[in-house]
mmCIF file of C-alpha atoms in Angstrom:
data_model
loop_
_atom_site.group_PDB
_atom_site.id
_atom_site.type_symbol
_atom_site.label_atom_id
_atom_site.label_comp_id
_atom_site.label_asym_id
_atom_site.label_seq_id
_atom_site.Cartn_x
_atom_site.Cartn_y
_atom_site.Cartn_z
ATOM 1 C CA UNK O 1 -9.045 -1.205 -2.193
ATOM 2 C CA UNK O 2 -10.426 0.913 -4.436
ATOM 3 C CA UNK O 3 -13.050 1.737 -1.313
ATOM 4 C CA UNK O 4 -9.718 3.469 0.511
ATOM 5 C CA UNK O 5 -8.762 7.063 -0.891
ATOM 6 C CA UNK O 6 -5.151 5.846 0.752
ATOM 7 C CA UNK O 7 -2.305 3.111 0.803
ATOM 8 C CA UNK O 8 0.117 1.470 2.038
ATOM 9 C CA UNK O 9 3.163 -0.061 0.567
ATOM 10 C CA UNK O 10 5.898 -1.853 1.755
ATOM 11 C CA UNK O 11 8.637 -3.785 -0.011
ATOM 12 C CA UNK O 12 10.991 -4.729 2.708
ATOM 13 C CA UNK O 13 10.242 -6.389 5.827
ATOM 14 C CA UNK O 14 13.368 -3.568 7.219
ATOM 15 C CA UNK O 15 11.948 -0.466 5.529
ATOM 16 C CA UNK O 16 9.002 1.783 6.220
ATOM 17 C CA UNK O 17 6.517 2.137 4.000
ATOM 18 C CA UNK O 18 4.818 4.863 1.747
ATOM 19 C CA UNK O 19 1.840 6.386 2.420
ATOM 20 C CA UNK O 20 0.342 7.628 -0.634
ATOM 21 C CA UNK O 21 -3.314 7.953 -2.674
ATOM 22 C CA UNK O 22 -5.017 5.302 -3.825
ATOM 23 C CA UNK O 23 -4.887 6.004 -7.263
ATOM 24 C CA UNK O 24 -1.234 7.379 -7.611
ATOM 25 C CA UNK O 25 -0.370 4.189 -6.361
ATOM 26 C CA UNK O 26 -2.217 2.308 -8.946
ATOM 27 C CA UNK O 27 -0.896 4.648 -11.881
ATOM 28 C CA UNK O 28 2.515 3.877 -10.513
ATOM 29 C CA UNK O 29 1.994 1.619 -9.362
ATOM 30 C CA UNK O 30 5.485 -0.274 -11.490
ATOM 31 C CA UNK O 31 7.673 2.735 -10.242
ATOM 32 C CA UNK O 32 7.214 2.613 -6.418
ATOM 33 C CA UNK O 33 9.655 -0.367 -5.949
ATOM 34 C CA UNK O 34 12.728 -1.890 -7.638
ATOM 35 C CA UNK O 35 12.997 -4.758 -5.726
ATOM 36 C CA UNK O 36 10.315 -8.061 -6.489
ATOM 37 C CA UNK O 37 7.969 -8.227 -4.206
ATOM 38 C CA UNK O 38 5.876 -5.235 -3.418
ATOM 39 C CA UNK O 39 2.939 -5.230 -1.494
ATOM 40 C CA UNK O 40 -0.149 -2.854 -0.767
ATOM 41 C CA UNK O 41 -2.995 -2.750 1.402
ATOM 42 C CA UNK O 42 -5.947 -0.233 1.421
ATOM 43 C CA UNK O 43 -5.447 2.453 4.148
ATOM 44 C CA UNK O 44 -8.010 4.883 5.903
ATOM 45 C CA UNK O 45 -7.125 7.799 8.005
ATOM 46 C CA UNK O 46 -8.731 8.612 11.376
ATOM 47 C CA UNK O 47 -8.650 11.933 13.076
ATOM 48 C CA UNK O 48 -7.670 10.160 16.474
ATOM 49 C CA UNK O 49 -4.927 11.603 17.479
ATOM 50 C CA UNK O 50 -5.380 14.260 20.282
ATOM 51 C CA UNK O 51 -3.183 16.751 18.225
ATOM 52 C CA UNK O 52 -5.517 16.424 15.301
ATOM 53 C CA UNK O 53 -3.326 14.948 12.831
ATOM 54 C CA UNK O 54 -4.644 11.595 10.995
ATOM 55 C CA UNK O 55 -3.708 8.379 12.662
ATOM 56 C CA UNK O 56 -3.625 5.750 9.751
ATOM 57 C CA UNK O 57 -5.215 2.389 9.812
ATOM 58 C CA UNK O 58 -3.784 -0.025 7.317
ATOM 59 C CA UNK O 59 -6.771 -2.433 6.044
ATOM 60 C CA UNK O 60 -4.290 -5.407 5.854
ATOM 61 C CA UNK O 61 -6.683 -7.748 4.491
ATOM 62 C CA UNK O 62 -7.377 -5.639 1.269
ATOM 63 C CA UNK O 63 -4.170 -5.960 -0.629
ATOM 64 C CA UNK O 64 -2.450 -6.733 -3.875
ATOM 65 C CA UNK O 65 0.926 -8.416 -3.484
ATOM 66 C CA UNK O 66 3.389 -8.338 -6.182
ATOM 67 C CA UNK O 67 6.413 -11.276 -6.689
ATOM 68 C CA UNK O 68 9.416 -11.344 -8.498
ATOM 69 C CA UNK O 69 7.895 -8.922 -10.907
ATOM 70 C CA UNK O 70 5.182 -11.432 -12.617
ATOM 71 C CA UNK O 71 2.925 -12.478 -9.973
ATOM 72 C CA UNK O 72 -0.031 -10.832 -8.792
ATOM 73 C CA UNK O 73 -2.127 -11.793 -5.980
ATOM 74 C CA UNK O 74 -5.430 -9.587 -4.284
ATOM 75 C CA UNK O 75 -7.876 -9.496 -2.122
ATOM 76 C CA UNK O 76 -9.874 -6.591 -2.637
#
């Protein structure tokens, strides 16, 4: 995940996720959600949109998963 400048943070299947920098996500990992499950994956930003805005491209195979506040699973 450290090869990505940004990450996508998700803590709910029904709520939208948050895009933030990798450094902010690692530093504030415990503050990002008060829910027991938290998922974070690498995210690349491309300039592919017609308006010139960056398009987010999640890289789901690079992830960190927190379960029940206690267990971390990762594929980096």
